[in-house]
């Protein structure tokens, strides 16, 4: 046990030294392991991290998150080196939207504006008019002229939620996140019965029946803000379990209960296996070796940059 702790402290020290020597910045998503969050320069949701990536003066960006996030950082900084500790850290939602099939749908509806959630590949972004994240999606949809029909991809749950919020009818791609579709409504209501004063908070990637019972729906940052500013002291949290680390740090006196998953698992919570592919050891290795690196073709980056830039201007 002691050896593990020493190893962690030692690795974190080495990461901090390398970061300094190489003028690197570490951007970490809230779903990363605590030991990664501890060495990060910035921790945030996907929009905040994209903004940090766009503003950084560092020579190297180490993205502790999943592939589409690191790819977005590269598109925003084509001349910088962007590293991802494990290139296999993908996203089930991004994978649910293959470019060829999406291109066919777009061709069938040439008069539609295409709004894509940032959880998609760079190639899908090249087919988009504008990108959005869970924090700005409502604003982005509202920015599109009322008479213009919309295709929204790839998350059908976020799409359905946005249709209700904005009153806009949209053509939805049939994609979803395996982590957020894993929550069990029955089990959640059982937990709620035991904690009737709890507030239920959920990420909009969750299924409709979970969102319907939630007191608050928002991005990871939105949820953190809600828990901090709320007068309530117990929360049932329906998103990836990694967020609980930062949340509990922010509100040490409050009770946070992870929303239960349909499948029985030891922590009764949901973890994103892709996010968890990044480990402290892999983070250290990638900073030391400057590999694996995100490499994208110039033309792809230029095309994908346009809808991301539009989103940034509206955020
Ligand atoms: P955020 O926009 O809240 O960071 O969510 C990203 C994500 O992948 C949620 O599963
Ligand atoms: Fe993708 Fe879901 Fe993991 Fe978020 S939690 S990165 S949407 S698989």
Coordinates of C-alpha atoms and ligand atoms in Angstrom, one line a residue:
X1 CA 0.0 0.0 0.0
X2 CA 2.8 2.4 1.1
X3 CA 4.7 1.6 -2.1
X4 CA 1.6 2.5 -4.2
X5 CA 1.3 5.8 -2.4
X6 CA 5.0 6.6 -2.8
X7 CA 4.8 5.6 -6.4
X8 CA 1.8 8.0 -6.9
X9 CA 3.6 10.9 -5.2
X10 CA 6.8 10.2 -7.1
X11 CA 5.0 10.1 -10.4
X12 CA 3.1 13.3 -9.7
X13 CA 6.3 15.0 -8.8
X14 CA 7.9 13.9 -12.0
X15 CA 4.9 15.0 -14.0
X16 CA 5.1 18.5 -12.4
X17 CA 8.8 18.7 -13.2
X18 CA 8.4 17.7 -16.8
X19 CA 5.5 20.1 -17.2
X20 CA 7.7 22.9 -16.1
X21 CA 10.7 21.9 -18.2
X22 CA 8.7 21.4 -21.4
X23 CA 6.3 24.4 -20.9
X24 CA 3.4 22.0 -21.0
X25 CA -0.1 22.5 -19.7
X26 CA -2.3 19.6 -18.5
X27 CA -6.0 20.0 -19.1
X28 CA -8.2 17.4 -17.3
X29 CA -11.9 16.6 -17.5
X30 CA -13.9 16.1 -14.3
X31 CA -14.2 12.4 -15.1
X32 CA -10.5 11.7 -14.8
X33 CA -9.0 9.8 -11.8
X34 CA -8.4 12.1 -8.8
X35 CA -4.6 11.5 -9.0
X36 CA -4.7 13.0 -12.5
X37 CA -6.9 15.9 -11.5
X38 CA -4.4 16.7 -8.8
X39 CA -1.6 17.4 -11.3
X40 CA -3.8 19.2 -13.8
X41 CA -3.4 22.9 -14.5
X42 CA -7.1 23.2 -15.3
X43 CA -10.0 20.9 -14.6
X44 CA -13.3 21.6 -16.4
X45 CA -16.2 20.5 -18.5
X46 CA -15.8 20.1 -22.3
X47 CA -16.5 23.8 -23.1
X48 CA -14.2 25.2 -20.4
X49 CA -11.4 22.9 -21.5
X50 CA -11.8 23.9 -25.2
X51 CA -11.6 27.5 -24.1
X52 CA -8.5 26.9 -22.1
X53 CA -7.0 25.0 -25.0
X54 CA -7.7 28.0 -27.3
X55 CA -6.1 30.5 -24.9
X56 CA -3.0 28.6 -23.7
X57 CA 0.6 29.9 -24.4
X58 CA 2.1 26.5 -23.5
X59 CA 4.1 24.6 -26.2
X60 CA 2.5 21.3 -25.4
X61 CA -1.0 20.5 -24.4
X62 CA -1.5 17.2 -22.5
X63 CA -5.2 16.4 -22.7
X64 CA -6.4 14.1 -19.9
X65 CA -9.8 13.3 -21.3
X66 CA -11.1 11.4 -24.3
X67 CA -10.1 11.5 -28.0
X68 CA -12.6 14.0 -29.3
X69 CA -11.6 16.5 -26.6
X70 CA -7.9 16.2 -27.5
X71 CA -8.8 16.4 -31.2
X72 CA -10.7 19.7 -30.5
X73 CA -7.7 21.1 -28.7
X74 CA -5.5 20.2 -31.7
X75 CA -8.0 21.8 -34.1
X76 CA -7.9 25.0 -32.0
X77 CA -4.0 24.9 -31.9
X78 CA -2.8 23.3 -35.1
X79 CA 0.8 24.3 -34.5
X80 CA 1.0 23.0 -31.0
X81 CA 1.8 19.5 -29.9
X82 CA -1.3 17.9 -28.3
X83 CA -0.8 14.6 -26.4
X84 CA -3.4 12.1 -25.2
X85 CA -2.1 9.6 -22.6
X86 CA -4.0 6.7 -24.3
X87 CA -5.1 7.1 -27.9
X88 CA -7.8 4.4 -27.4
X89 CA -9.6 6.7 -24.9
X90 CA -12.6 7.1 -27.3
X91 CA -16.3 7.8 -26.6
X92 CA -19.3 5.6 -27.2
X93 CA -21.3 8.6 -28.3
X94 CA -18.8 9.8 -30.8
X95 CA -18.5 6.2 -32.1
X96 CA -22.3 6.1 -32.6
X97 CA -22.1 8.5 -35.5
X98 CA -20.0 7.1 -38.4
X99 CA -19.2 9.8 -41.0
X100 CA -20.5 7.9 -44.1
X101 CA -23.9 7.3 -42.6
X102 CA -24.1 10.8 -41.3
X103 CA -23.1 12.2 -44.7
X104 CA -26.0 10.3 -46.3
X105 CA -28.5 11.7 -43.8
X106 CA -27.3 15.2 -44.4
X107 CA -27.6 14.8 -48.2
X108 CA -31.3 13.8 -47.7
X109 CA -32.0 17.0 -45.9
X110 CA -30.0 19.7 -47.6
X111 CA -32.1 22.6 -46.3
X112 CA -31.4 21.6 -42.6
X113 CA -28.8 23.3 -40.4
X114 CA -26.5 20.7 -38.8
X115 CA -25.8 21.1 -35.1
X116 CA -23.4 18.6 -33.6
X117 CA -22.6 18.0 -30.0
X118 CA -18.8 18.3 -29.4
X119 CA -18.8 14.5 -28.6
X120 CA -18.1 13.5 -32.2
X121 CA -15.2 13.0 -34.5
X122 CA -13.4 15.7 -36.4
X123 CA -14.8 14.4 -39.6
X124 CA -18.4 14.8 -38.3
X125 CA -17.4 18.3 -37.3
X126 CA -16.5 19.1 -40.9
X127 CA -20.1 18.2 -41.8
X128 CA -21.5 20.6 -39.2
X129 CA -22.7 24.2 -39.3
X130 CA -22.1 24.7 -35.6
X131 CA -20.9 22.6 -32.7
X132 CA -22.3 22.8 -29.1
X133 CA -21.5 21.3 -25.7
X134 CA -23.9 20.5 -22.9
X135 CA -23.3 23.9 -21.3
X136 CA -24.2 26.0 -24.3
X137 CA -26.5 23.7 -26.4
X138 CA -29.6 25.7 -25.6
X139 CA -28.1 29.0 -26.6
X140 CA -26.7 27.5 -29.8
X141 CA -30.1 26.0 -30.9
X142 CA -31.7 29.4 -30.1
X143 CA -29.2 31.2 -32.3
X144 CA -30.5 29.4 -35.4
X145 CA -33.3 31.2 -37.2
X146 CA -36.7 29.8 -36.2
X147 CA -37.7 28.9 -39.7
X148 CA -34.6 26.8 -40.3
X149 CA -35.0 23.1 -39.7
X150 CA -32.3 21.4 -37.7
X151 CA -30.4 18.0 -37.7
X152 CA -29.0 17.4 -34.2
X153 CA -26.3 14.7 -33.7
X154 CA -25.1 12.5 -32.2
X155 CA -26.9 12.4 -28.8
X156 CA -30.6 11.6 -29.0
X157 CA -31.1 12.2 -25.3
X158 CA -29.6 15.6 -25.3
X159 CA -31.4 16.3 -28.5
X160 CA -34.8 15.4 -27.1
X161 CA -34.1 17.4 -24.0
X162 CA -33.2 20.5 -26.2
X163 CA -36.4 20.0 -28.2
X164 CA -38.4 20.4 -25.0
X165 CA -36.4 23.3 -23.7
X166 CA -36.4 25.3 -26.9
X167 CA -39.7 24.2 -28.4
X168 CA -37.8 23.4 -31.7
X169 CA -38.5 20.2 -33.6
X170 CA -35.3 18.6 -34.7
X171 CA -34.2 15.6 -36.7
X172 CA -32.2 13.5 -34.2
X173 CA -29.4 11.1 -34.8
X174 CA -29.9 7.9 -32.9
X175 CA -26.8 8.0 -30.8
X176 CA -26.3 7.7 -27.0
X177 CA -23.7 7.4 -24.3
X178 CA -23.4 4.0 -22.7
X179 CA -22.5 5.5 -19.3
X180 CA -25.5 7.9 -19.1
X181 CA -27.9 5.3 -20.4
X182 CA -26.9 2.9 -17.6
X183 CA -28.8 4.6 -14.8
X184 CA -31.8 2.7 -13.4
X185 CA -34.9 4.8 -12.7
X186 CA -36.3 2.2 -10.4
X187 CA -33.2 2.0 -8.3
X188 CA -32.9 5.8 -8.3
X189 CA -36.4 6.1 -7.0
X190 CA -35.6 3.6 -4.3
X191 CA -32.6 5.7 -3.2
X192 CA -34.8 8.8 -3.3
X193 CA -37.3 7.1 -1.0
X194 CA -34.5 6.7 1.6
X195 CA -33.4 10.3 1.1
X196 CA -36.6 12.2 0.4
X197 CA -35.0 15.6 0.9
X198 CA -32.4 14.9 -1.8
X199 CA -32.1 16.9 -5.0
X200 CA -31.7 14.8 -8.1
X201 CA -29.2 16.2 -10.6
X202 CA -28.5 14.8 -14.0
X203 CA -26.4 15.3 -17.1
X204 CA -28.5 15.8 -20.2
X205 CA -27.0 12.7 -21.8
X206 CA -29.2 10.7 -19.4
X207 CA -32.4 9.1 -20.6
X208 CA -35.7 11.0 -20.7
X209 CA -37.2 9.2 -17.7
X210 CA -34.2 10.2 -15.5
X211 CA -34.3 13.8 -16.8
X212 CA -38.0 14.0 -16.0
X213 CA -37.4 13.3 -12.3
X214 CA -34.3 15.5 -12.0
X215 CA -34.5 18.8 -10.1
X216 CA -31.6 20.1 -12.1
X217 CA -30.2 19.1 -15.5
X218 CA -26.9 20.5 -16.7
X219 CA -23.3 20.0 -17.8
X220 CA -20.7 18.7 -15.4
X221 CA -19.7 22.3 -14.5
X222 CA -23.4 23.2 -14.2
X223 CA -23.9 20.4 -11.7
X224 CA -21.0 21.5 -9.7
X225 CA -22.2 25.0 -9.5
X226 CA -25.7 23.9 -8.6
X227 CA -24.5 21.8 -5.7
X228 CA -22.3 24.6 -4.4
X229 CA -24.9 27.3 -4.6
X230 CA -27.9 25.2 -3.5
X231 CA -29.3 25.4 0.1
X232 CA -30.0 21.7 0.0
X233 CA -27.5 19.3 1.6
X234 CA -28.1 15.9 -0.1
X235 CA -27.8 15.2 -3.9
X236 CA -28.3 12.1 -6.0
X237 CA -25.9 12.6 -8.9
X238 CA -26.7 11.1 -12.3
X239 CA -23.5 11.4 -14.3
X240 CA -20.1 9.7 -14.4
X241 CA -18.7 9.0 -11.0
X242 CA -15.4 10.9 -11.5
X243 CA -17.2 14.2 -10.8
X244 CA -17.8 13.2 -7.2
X245 CA -14.1 13.9 -6.4
X246 CA -14.3 17.6 -7.3
X247 CA -17.9 17.9 -6.0
X248 CA -17.1 16.5 -2.6
X249 CA -14.0 18.8 -2.4
X250 CA -16.3 21.8 -3.1
X251 CA -19.0 20.8 -0.6
X252 CA -17.3 18.6 2.1
X253 CA -20.2 19.0 4.5
X254 CA -22.9 17.8 1.9
X255 CA -24.0 14.3 1.1
X256 CA -23.5 13.1 -2.5
X257 CA -25.0 9.9 -3.6
X258 CA -24.1 8.4 -7.0
X259 CA -27.2 7.5 -9.0
X260 CA -27.4 3.7 -9.2
X261 CA -26.7 1.8 -12.5
X262 CA -29.0 -0.9 -13.9
X263 CA -26.2 -3.5 -13.6
X264 CA -25.0 -4.3 -10.1
X265 CA -21.5 -3.1 -9.6
X266 CA -19.3 -2.6 -6.6
X267 CA -19.6 1.2 -6.3
X268 CA -23.3 1.4 -7.4
X269 CA -22.2 4.1 -9.8
X270 CA -21.3 4.5 -13.4
X271 CA -17.7 4.9 -14.7
X272 CA -16.7 5.8 -18.3
X273 CA -14.2 3.1 -19.2
X274 CA -12.8 5.4 -22.0
X275 CA -12.0 8.2 -19.6
X276 CA -10.5 5.7 -17.2
X277 CA -8.0 4.4 -19.8
X278 CA -5.8 7.4 -18.9
X279 CA -3.8 6.6 -15.9
X280 CA -1.2 8.7 -14.0
X281 CA 1.5 6.3 -15.3
X282 CA 0.4 6.8 -18.9
X283 CA 0.2 10.6 -18.3
X284 CA 3.8 10.6 -17.1
X285 CA 5.0 8.4 -20.0
X286 CA 3.3 10.6 -22.7
X287 CA 4.7 13.8 -21.3
X288 CA 8.2 12.2 -21.0
X289 CA 8.1 10.7 -24.5
X290 CA 5.9 13.3 -26.1
X291 CA 3.8 10.5 -27.5
X292 CA 1.0 9.5 -28.2
X293 CA 0.3 12.7 -30.1
X294 CA -2.8 13.8 -31.9
X295 CA -2.0 14.1 -35.6
X296 CA -4.6 15.5 -38.0
X297 CA -4.5 16.5 -41.6
X298 CA -4.4 20.3 -42.2
X299 CA -7.5 20.3 -44.5
X300 CA -9.5 18.3 -41.9
X301 CA -8.5 20.7 -39.2
X302 CA -9.4 23.8 -41.2
X303 CA -12.9 22.5 -42.1
X304 CA -13.6 21.3 -38.5
X305 CA -12.4 24.6 -37.1
X306 CA -15.2 26.6 -38.6
X307 CA -18.2 25.1 -36.6
X308 CA -16.1 25.1 -33.4
X309 CA -15.1 28.8 -34.0
X310 CA -18.8 29.7 -34.4
X311 CA -19.6 28.0 -31.1
X312 CA -16.8 29.8 -29.4
X313 CA -18.1 33.1 -30.7
X314 CA -21.5 32.4 -29.2
X315 CA -20.2 31.2 -25.8
Ligands
LIG1 P1 -19.5 18.0 -20.3 O1 -19.8 18.9 -21.5 O2 -20.4 18.2 -19.1 O3 -18.0 18.1 -20.0 O4 -19.8 16.5 -20.7 C1 -18.9 15.8 -21.5 C2 -19.2 14.3 -21.5 O5 -18.5 13.6 -22.2 C3 -20.2 13.9 -20.7 O6 -20.3 12.5 -20.8
LIG2 FE1 -18.4 9.6 -24.1 FE2 -20.2 8.9 -22.3 FE3 -17.6 8.7 -21.7 FE4 -18.8 11.1 -21.9 S1 -19.2 9.5 -20.4 S2 -16.8 10.5 -22.7 S3 -20.2 10.7 -23.6 S4 -18.7 7.5 -23.3

